[in-house]
Amino acid sequence: MEHAVPHDALIATAEAAADAAGACIRPLFRSRLAPEDKADASPVTIADRGAEAAMRAVIRARHPEHGILGEEGGAERPGARWRWVLDPIDGTRAFITGRPLFGTLIALLDGATPLLGVIDQPVTGERWIGYAGRPTRFRGGFGGVAGCRPCARLDLAELSATSPDMFDAAATPAWRRLAGAVRRRSWGGDCYAYGLLALGQIDIVAEADLKLWDWAALVPVVEGAGGRLTDWRGAPLREGGDGRALAVGDPALLAPAVARLAG
Amino acid sequence: MEHAVPHDALIATAEAAADAAGACIRPLFRSRLAPEDKADASPVTIADRGAEAAMRAVIRARHPEHGILGEEGGAERPGARWRWVLDPIDGTRAFITGRPLFGTLIALLDGATPLLGVIDQPVTGERWIGYAGRPTRFRGGFGGVAGCRPCARLDLAELSATSPDMFDAAATPAWRRLAGAVRRRSWGGDCYAYGLLALGQIDIVAEADLKLWDWAALVPVVEGAGGRLTDWRGAPLREGGDGRALAVGDPALLAPAVARLAG
């Protein structure tokens, strides 16, 4: 069903929210942190809270009838059909260590379905915009064009995950089966890795321990670039699921990747 | 002993070489690569070779009496007292996957000792310059100030490595002992992680399987920022050594980190 608000207006809201978040985050990136500082006073906590509050203010002013869910501030109007789902800093460790590969994630759900997704990197100035049924758009100064690349064979695929620490004892053997079947593995990146998949630079991202706000924005970005983003069984990701995500750039990789993860 | 060429002239050579390498590398970053392309024709191979040839030309023209060693082109005048050591793209996997965290490494050795080191990130425009006995300099548009941060306790330290794949069966238990003693671990970054240590963002980098051209430029950068860069026993890195490197931002971390690695 078509949204009552034109999609361009929704995208404009998401972009304004990303701009507001970036303005909070940039000044705190690479600020000095004493290792013994309390978590409450850390730059990443201050950036996280400030960016989420700024995004909520933008959304509330434009769409007072919409719900908002964020990691920091809980749920507003949780029963609303349209809900914005916010993750101000996806990739806390990247932020903390000064790597410019974290991202601000903004999704709009229609019921359970992600309708719109933005991945914004406020330091590099790169932004991915996905909207269900439309081609993903990308802009940034480092090059790259939106669109996944063809790669139908696991043994030629480039696989990525943020950290081996995200795989628990049950997930590790499945990850290892997949990692052993691909051409190369690389680490780090959080949401940025899904953005690189949507630019045809990576073929598979397989991760675990993701929350709704970690993956909701990625679905329209990846699928609008021609890829697929599912759980490890190849089924749509869902709120309250097991938090395991599998992105493939070439849909032909989905079945062999699922088979490897299943053992 | 003082070099016959003033240090400013040597730094100018290194910067000119980094500029020349960056001009070769930037246009090939995020160019489309079919997964089945031959390695010889891949953008990373073309960028690697072009950048090394460009750096050699700059150095040869300015210091015809110096030696040059690079991964691609072998050794020129290997018996020279002063030898430039080049790694055009440190972080091949980062380059291949579109992550702007690889780097061009340029070192000048006086005999076996690194005298000068440059880490250049040609996509983000960040550059670290180290020269033995002088404070490390950093410039770039993403913030950060050269200088390691104090962190004397392992249990408060931020630890980083590029990939678990770099640790063989002998190194893995040592890495795990260290990783289990720190506050947090993060992955990815190659030479960029040592740059972040020199900005006080990371406290320890422990890696294995490094060649001379992977570590020579890092020594003046890390030590000029107040840190230490040694092997896993705390001894100076040396050509033909075991390729295991340990960088600490706070010299007080060296002894406890070495003790953990030793078991």
mmCIF file of C-alpha atoms in Angstrom, chain B:
data_model
loop_
_atom_site.group_PDB
_atom_site.id
_atom_site.type_symbol
_atom_site.label_atom_id
_atom_site.label_comp_id
_atom_site.label_asym_id
_atom_site.label_seq_id
_atom_site.Cartn_x
_atom_site.Cartn_y
_atom_site.Cartn_z
ATOM 1 C CA MET B 1 74.920 9.741 12.754
ATOM 2 C CA GLU B 2 73.406 12.649 10.897
ATOM 3 C CA HIS B 3 72.413 12.021 7.302
ATOM 4 C CA ALA B 4 74.274 13.993 4.649
ATOM 5 C CA VAL B 5 70.943 15.133 3.188
ATOM 6 C CA PRO B 6 69.023 17.455 5.540
ATOM 7 C CA HIS B 7 66.028 15.744 7.119
ATOM 8 C CA ASP B 8 63.642 18.277 5.607
ATOM 9 C CA ALA B 9 64.789 17.257 2.128
ATOM 10 C CA LEU B 10 64.283 13.571 2.965
ATOM 11 C CA ILE B 11 60.789 14.283 4.264
ATOM 12 C CA ALA B 12 60.063 16.299 1.110
ATOM 13 C CA THR B 13 61.135 13.294 -0.978
ATOM 14 C CA ALA B 14 58.874 10.979 1.010
ATOM 15 C CA GLU B 15 55.952 13.368 0.648
ATOM 16 C CA ALA B 16 56.521 13.738 -3.097
ATOM 17 C CA ALA B 17 56.645 9.945 -3.404
ATOM 18 C CA ALA B 18 53.391 9.628 -1.424
ATOM 19 C CA ASP B 19 51.747 12.229 -3.676
ATOM 20 C CA ALA B 20 52.861 10.340 -6.783
ATOM 21 C CA ALA B 21 51.599 7.025 -5.394
ATOM 22 C CA GLY B 22 48.234 8.520 -4.442
ATOM 23 C CA ALA B 23 47.721 9.875 -7.957
ATOM 24 C CA CYS B 24 48.114 6.305 -9.270
ATOM 25 C CA ILE B 25 45.943 4.680 -6.613
ATOM 26 C CA ARG B 26 42.928 6.986 -6.295
ATOM 27 C CA PRO B 27 41.454 6.461 -9.802
ATOM 28 C CA LEU B 28 41.519 2.672 -9.294
ATOM 29 C CA PHE B 29 39.824 2.643 -5.872
ATOM 30 C CA ARG B 30 36.319 1.140 -6.066
ATOM 31 C CA SER B 31 36.626 0.516 -9.780
ATOM 32 C CA ARG B 32 34.555 -2.456 -10.873
ATOM 33 C CA LEU B 33 36.245 -5.795 -10.671
ATOM 34 C CA ALA B 34 34.626 -8.943 -11.959
ATOM 35 C CA PRO B 35 35.301 -11.640 -9.337
ATOM 36 C CA GLU B 36 36.719 -13.969 -11.983
ATOM 37 C CA ASP B 37 39.253 -11.432 -13.336
ATOM 38 C CA LYS B 38 42.852 -12.616 -13.406
ATOM 39 C CA ALA B 39 45.040 -11.237 -10.603
ATOM 40 C CA ASP B 40 47.368 -9.622 -13.159
ATOM 41 C CA ALA B 41 44.607 -7.422 -14.513
ATOM 42 C CA SER B 42 42.996 -6.537 -11.191
ATOM 43 C CA PRO B 43 42.766 -2.871 -10.168
ATOM 44 C CA VAL B 44 44.792 -3.542 -7.010
ATOM 45 C CA THR B 45 47.649 -5.058 -9.004
ATOM 46 C CA ILE B 46 47.646 -2.200 -11.495
ATOM 47 C CA ALA B 47 47.527 0.363 -8.667
ATOM 48 C CA ASP B 48 50.282 -1.438 -6.746
ATOM 49 C CA ARG B 49 52.682 -1.582 -9.672
ATOM 50 C CA GLY B 50 51.935 1.927 -10.912
ATOM 51 C CA ALA B 51 52.332 3.471 -7.472
ATOM 52 C CA GLU B 52 55.605 1.683 -6.761
ATOM 53 C CA ALA B 53 57.064 2.681 -10.133
ATOM 54 C CA ALA B 54 56.021 6.293 -9.527
ATOM 55 C CA MET B 55 57.631 6.332 -6.074
ATOM 56 C CA ARG B 56 60.849 4.786 -7.388
ATOM 57 C CA ALA B 57 61.069 7.464 -10.081
ATOM 58 C CA VAL B 58 60.681 10.264 -7.508
ATOM 59 C CA ILE B 59 63.331 8.782 -5.190
ATOM 60 C CA ARG B 60 65.808 7.902 -7.950
ATOM 61 C CA ALA B 61 65.686 11.435 -9.351
ATOM 62 C CA ARG B 62 66.389 13.041 -5.960
ATOM 63 C CA HIS B 63 68.734 10.527 -4.318
ATOM 64 C CA PRO B 64 70.435 8.476 -7.028
ATOM 65 C CA GLU B 65 72.895 7.074 -4.453
ATOM 66 C CA HIS B 66 70.183 5.570 -2.229
ATOM 67 C CA GLY B 67 68.921 2.001 -2.335
ATOM 68 C CA ILE B 68 65.243 1.178 -2.977
ATOM 69 C CA LEU B 69 63.373 -1.941 -1.933
ATOM 70 C CA GLY B 70 59.745 -2.581 -2.836
ATOM 71 C CA GLU B 71 57.434 -5.550 -2.824
ATOM 72 C CA GLU B 72 56.762 -5.373 -6.557
ATOM 73 C CA GLY B 73 60.027 -4.305 -8.114
ATOM 74 C CA GLY B 74 62.768 -5.919 -6.021
ATOM 75 C CA ALA B 75 65.928 -4.175 -4.767
ATOM 76 C CA GLU B 76 67.979 -1.365 -6.363
ATOM 77 C CA ARG B 77 71.485 -0.795 -4.882
ATOM 78 C CA PRO B 78 70.838 -3.235 -2.004
ATOM 79 C CA GLY B 79 74.242 -2.496 -0.472
ATOM 80 C CA ALA B 80 73.541 1.219 0.006
ATOM 81 C CA ARG B 81 73.638 2.552 3.556
ATOM 82 C CA TRP B 82 70.381 4.454 3.040
ATOM 83 C CA ARG B 83 67.557 2.387 1.628
ATOM 84 C CA TRP B 84 63.986 3.378 0.865
ATOM 85 C CA VAL B 85 61.462 0.641 1.595
ATOM 86 C CA LEU B 86 58.106 0.908 -0.181
ATOM 87 C CA ASP B 87 54.701 -0.707 0.175
ATOM 88 C CA PRO B 88 52.356 1.007 -2.282
ATOM 89 C CA ILE B 89 49.171 -0.612 -0.912
ATOM 90 C CA ASP B 90 49.418 -1.976 2.608
ATOM 91 C CA GLY B 91 45.980 -3.515 3.135
ATOM 92 C CA THR B 92 45.238 -5.179 -0.180
ATOM 93 C CA ARG B 93 41.969 -6.620 1.129
ATOM 94 C CA ALA B 94 40.806 -3.220 2.372
ATOM 95 C CA PHE B 95 41.521 -1.771 -1.085
ATOM 96 C CA ILE B 96 39.790 -4.658 -2.860
ATOM 97 C CA THR B 97 36.664 -4.343 -0.728
ATOM 98 C CA GLY B 98 36.435 -0.546 -1.040
ATOM 99 C CA ARG B 99 37.414 0.287 2.558
ATOM 100 C CA PRO B 100 39.458 3.516 2.666
ATOM 101 C CA LEU B 101 41.709 2.188 5.455
ATOM 102 C CA PHE B 102 44.644 0.796 3.457
ATOM 103 C CA GLY B 103 47.786 2.909 3.197
ATOM 104 C CA THR B 104 50.915 3.689 1.221
ATOM 105 C CA LEU B 105 54.023 3.061 3.344
ATOM 106 C CA ILE B 106 57.342 4.780 2.725
ATOM 107 C CA ALA B 107 60.354 4.206 4.968
ATOM 108 C CA LEU B 108 63.977 5.274 4.828
ATOM 109 C CA LEU B 109 66.415 2.958 6.619
ATOM 110 C CA ASP B 110 69.878 3.931 7.841
ATOM 111 C CA GLY B 111 71.461 0.496 7.765
ATOM 112 C CA ALA B 112 68.952 -1.579 9.716
ATOM 113 C CA THR B 113 67.293 1.352 11.526
ATOM 114 C CA PRO B 114 64.146 3.116 10.278
ATOM 115 C CA LEU B 115 64.995 6.823 10.128
ATOM 116 C CA LEU B 116 61.847 8.145 8.440
ATOM 117 C CA GLY B 117 58.353 6.744 7.946
ATOM 118 C CA VAL B 118 55.242 7.945 6.138
ATOM 119 C CA ILE B 119 51.766 6.415 6.289
ATOM 120 C CA ASP B 120 49.609 7.960 3.585
ATOM 121 C CA GLN B 121 45.904 7.304 3.007
ATOM 122 C CA PRO B 122 45.367 8.604 -0.531
ATOM 123 C CA VAL B 123 41.561 8.403 -0.475
ATOM 124 C CA THR B 124 40.859 10.158 2.826
ATOM 125 C CA GLY B 125 43.838 12.481 2.396
ATOM 126 C CA GLU B 126 45.321 11.618 5.798
ATOM 127 C CA ARG B 127 49.097 11.494 6.258
ATOM 128 C CA TRP B 128 51.375 10.589 9.172
ATOM 129 C CA ILE B 129 55.072 11.577 9.062
ATOM 130 C CA GLY B 130 57.595 10.195 11.526
ATOM 131 C CA TYR B 131 61.317 10.980 11.716
ATOM 132 C CA ALA B 132 63.604 9.441 14.319
ATOM 133 C CA GLY B 133 64.024 11.731 17.313
ATOM 134 C CA ARG B 134 61.267 14.129 16.242
ATOM 135 C CA PRO B 135 57.566 14.328 17.099
ATOM 136 C CA THR B 136 55.253 12.594 14.648
ATOM 137 C CA ARG B 137 53.183 14.925 12.504
ATOM 138 C CA PHE B 138 49.662 14.175 11.235
ATOM 139 C CA ARG B 139 47.323 15.953 8.885
ATOM 140 C CA GLY B 140 43.906 15.077 7.548
ATOM 141 C CA GLY B 141 40.315 16.220 7.397
ATOM 142 C CA PHE B 142 38.747 13.812 9.899
ATOM 143 C CA GLY B 143 40.252 15.223 13.087
ATOM 144 C CA GLY B 144 42.833 13.761 15.415
ATOM 145 C CA VAL B 145 46.108 15.012 16.855
ATOM 146 C CA ALA B 146 49.432 13.148 16.795
ATOM 147 C CA GLY B 147 50.434 11.715 20.166
ATOM 148 C CA CYS B 148 49.693 8.432 21.911
ATOM 149 C CA ARG B 149 47.449 8.486 24.962
ATOM 150 C CA PRO B 150 48.382 7.288 28.423
ATOM 151 C CA CYS B 151 47.015 3.840 29.239
ATOM 152 C CA ALA B 152 49.210 1.853 31.609
ATOM 153 C CA ARG B 153 46.757 -0.981 32.348
ATOM 154 C CA LEU B 154 46.045 -3.899 30.023
ATOM 155 C CA ASP B 155 42.492 -4.248 31.350
ATOM 156 C CA LEU B 156 41.700 -0.717 30.127
ATOM 157 C CA ALA B 157 43.419 -1.070 26.756
ATOM 158 C CA GLU B 158 41.882 -1.018 23.282
ATOM 159 C CA LEU B 159 43.512 -3.788 21.193
ATOM 160 C CA SER B 160 43.450 -4.081 17.409
ATOM 161 C CA ALA B 161 44.558 -6.466 14.662
ATOM 162 C CA THR B 162 43.785 -6.630 10.959
ATOM 163 C CA SER B 163 42.430 -10.174 10.804
ATOM 164 C CA PRO B 164 42.428 -13.378 12.860
ATOM 165 C CA ASP B 165 43.651 -15.056 9.650
ATOM 166 C CA MET B 166 47.123 -13.535 10.168
ATOM 167 C CA PHE B 167 47.781 -15.687 13.255
ATOM 168 C CA ASP B 168 49.048 -19.203 12.571
ATOM 169 C CA ALA B 169 48.612 -22.155 14.939
ATOM 170 C CA ALA B 170 51.623 -21.057 17.009
ATOM 171 C CA ALA B 171 50.616 -17.383 17.259
ATOM 172 C CA THR B 172 46.885 -17.881 17.928
ATOM 173 C CA PRO B 173 47.142 -18.957 21.593
ATOM 174 C CA ALA B 174 49.481 -16.022 22.323
ATOM 175 C CA TRP B 175 47.078 -13.576 20.651
ATOM 176 C CA ARG B 176 44.161 -15.053 22.629
ATOM 177 C CA ARG B 177 45.972 -14.611 25.932
ATOM 178 C CA LEU B 178 46.528 -10.943 25.128
ATOM 179 C CA ALA B 179 43.012 -10.441 23.715
ATOM 180 C CA GLY B 180 41.526 -11.963 26.857
ATOM 181 C CA ALA B 181 43.332 -9.479 29.090
ATOM 182 C CA VAL B 182 42.274 -6.211 27.411
ATOM 183 C CA ARG B 183 39.110 -4.134 27.582
ATOM 184 C CA ARG B 184 38.035 -4.390 23.931
ATOM 185 C CA ARG B 185 39.199 -5.821 20.613
ATOM 186 C CA SER B 186 38.576 -4.429 17.124
ATOM 187 C CA TRP B 187 39.487 -5.674 13.662
ATOM 188 C CA GLY B 188 40.656 -4.283 10.352
ATOM 189 C CA GLY B 189 42.923 -1.420 9.518
ATOM 190 C CA ASP B 190 46.389 -2.646 8.483
ATOM 191 C CA CYS B 191 48.821 0.296 8.774
ATOM 192 C CA TYR B 192 45.914 2.659 9.490
ATOM 193 C CA ALA B 193 45.511 1.038 12.937
ATOM 194 C CA TYR B 194 49.100 2.012 13.831
ATOM 195 C CA GLY B 195 48.238 5.532 12.667
ATOM 196 C CA LEU B 196 45.245 5.511 15.031
ATOM 197 C CA LEU B 197 47.516 4.332 17.852
ATOM 198 C CA ALA B 198 49.721 7.354 17.060
ATOM 199 C CA LEU B 199 46.588 9.535 17.432
ATOM 200 C CA GLY B 200 45.765 8.107 20.865
ATOM 201 C CA GLN B 201 42.687 6.189 19.638
ATOM 202 C CA ILE B 202 44.009 2.627 20.089
ATOM 203 C CA ASP B 203 46.373 1.376 22.815
ATOM 204 C CA ILE B 204 47.813 -1.862 21.409
ATOM 205 C CA VAL B 205 48.207 -3.395 17.953
ATOM 206 C CA ALA B 206 49.520 -6.977 17.884
ATOM 207 C CA GLU B 207 49.979 -8.607 14.496
ATOM 208 C CA ALA B 208 51.869 -11.369 12.756
ATOM 209 C CA ASP B 209 53.129 -12.195 9.285
ATOM 210 C CA LEU B 210 54.536 -8.700 8.614
ATOM 211 C CA LYS B 211 57.349 -8.114 6.145
ATOM 212 C CA LEU B 212 59.982 -5.354 6.347
ATOM 213 C CA TRP B 213 57.919 -3.091 4.065
ATOM 214 C CA ASP B 214 54.860 -3.612 6.278
ATOM 215 C CA TRP B 215 56.519 -2.370 9.481
ATOM 216 C CA ALA B 216 59.570 -0.183 8.639
ATOM 217 C CA ALA B 217 57.568 3.029 8.080
ATOM 218 C CA LEU B 218 55.495 2.433 11.206
ATOM 219 C CA VAL B 219 58.442 2.571 13.632
ATOM 220 C CA PRO B 220 59.232 6.329 13.369
ATOM 221 C CA VAL B 221 55.488 7.173 13.285
ATOM 222 C CA VAL B 222 54.657 5.196 16.440
ATOM 223 C CA GLU B 223 57.825 6.061 18.371
ATOM 224 C CA GLY B 224 57.636 9.751 17.432
ATOM 225 C CA ALA B 225 54.126 9.781 18.902
ATOM 226 C CA GLY B 226 55.466 8.445 22.209
ATOM 227 C CA GLY B 227 54.691 4.750 21.664
ATOM 228 C CA ARG B 228 56.829 1.668 21.111
ATOM 229 C CA LEU B 229 56.916 -0.754 18.198
ATOM 230 C CA THR B 230 58.760 -4.034 18.834
ATOM 231 C CA ASP B 231 58.475 -7.747 18.200
ATOM 232 C CA TRP B 232 56.401 -9.951 20.525
ATOM 233 C CA ARG B 233 59.376 -10.263 22.909
ATOM 234 C CA GLY B 234 59.742 -6.501 23.235
ATOM 235 C CA ALA B 235 62.925 -6.416 21.121
ATOM 236 C CA PRO B 236 63.421 -4.132 18.107
ATOM 237 C CA LEU B 237 61.903 -5.384 14.862
ATOM 238 C CA ARG B 238 64.529 -6.509 12.377
ATOM 239 C CA GLU B 239 64.737 -7.448 8.715
ATOM 240 C CA GLY B 240 64.411 -11.207 8.450
ATOM 241 C CA GLY B 241 62.748 -11.498 11.867
ATOM 242 C CA ASP B 242 59.649 -13.564 12.621
ATOM 243 C CA GLY B 243 57.215 -10.906 11.364
ATOM 244 C CA ARG B 244 55.366 -10.507 14.666
ATOM 245 C CA ALA B 245 54.834 -6.883 15.674
ATOM 246 C CA LEU B 246 53.603 -5.326 18.910
ATOM 247 C CA ALA B 247 52.797 -1.619 19.113
ATOM 248 C CA VAL B 248 51.847 0.068 22.376
ATOM 249 C CA GLY B 249 50.812 3.690 22.791
ATOM 250 C CA ASP B 250 51.899 3.875 26.418
ATOM 251 C CA PRO B 251 55.392 2.372 26.927
ATOM 252 C CA ALA B 252 54.171 1.077 30.315
ATOM 253 C CA LEU B 253 51.970 -1.410 28.413
ATOM 254 C CA LEU B 254 54.958 -3.075 26.743
ATOM 255 C CA ALA B 255 56.027 -5.335 29.619
ATOM 256 C CA PRO B 256 52.532 -6.636 30.501
ATOM 257 C CA ALA B 257 51.674 -7.167 26.812
ATOM 258 C CA VAL B 258 54.914 -9.083 26.204
ATOM 259 C CA ALA B 259 54.230 -11.173 29.324
ATOM 260 C CA ARG B 260 50.754 -12.118 28.072
ATOM 261 C CA LEU B 261 52.030 -13.007 24.617
ATOM 262 C CA ALA B 262 54.737 -15.188 26.176
ATOM 263 C CA GLY B 263 52.176 -17.050 28.320
#
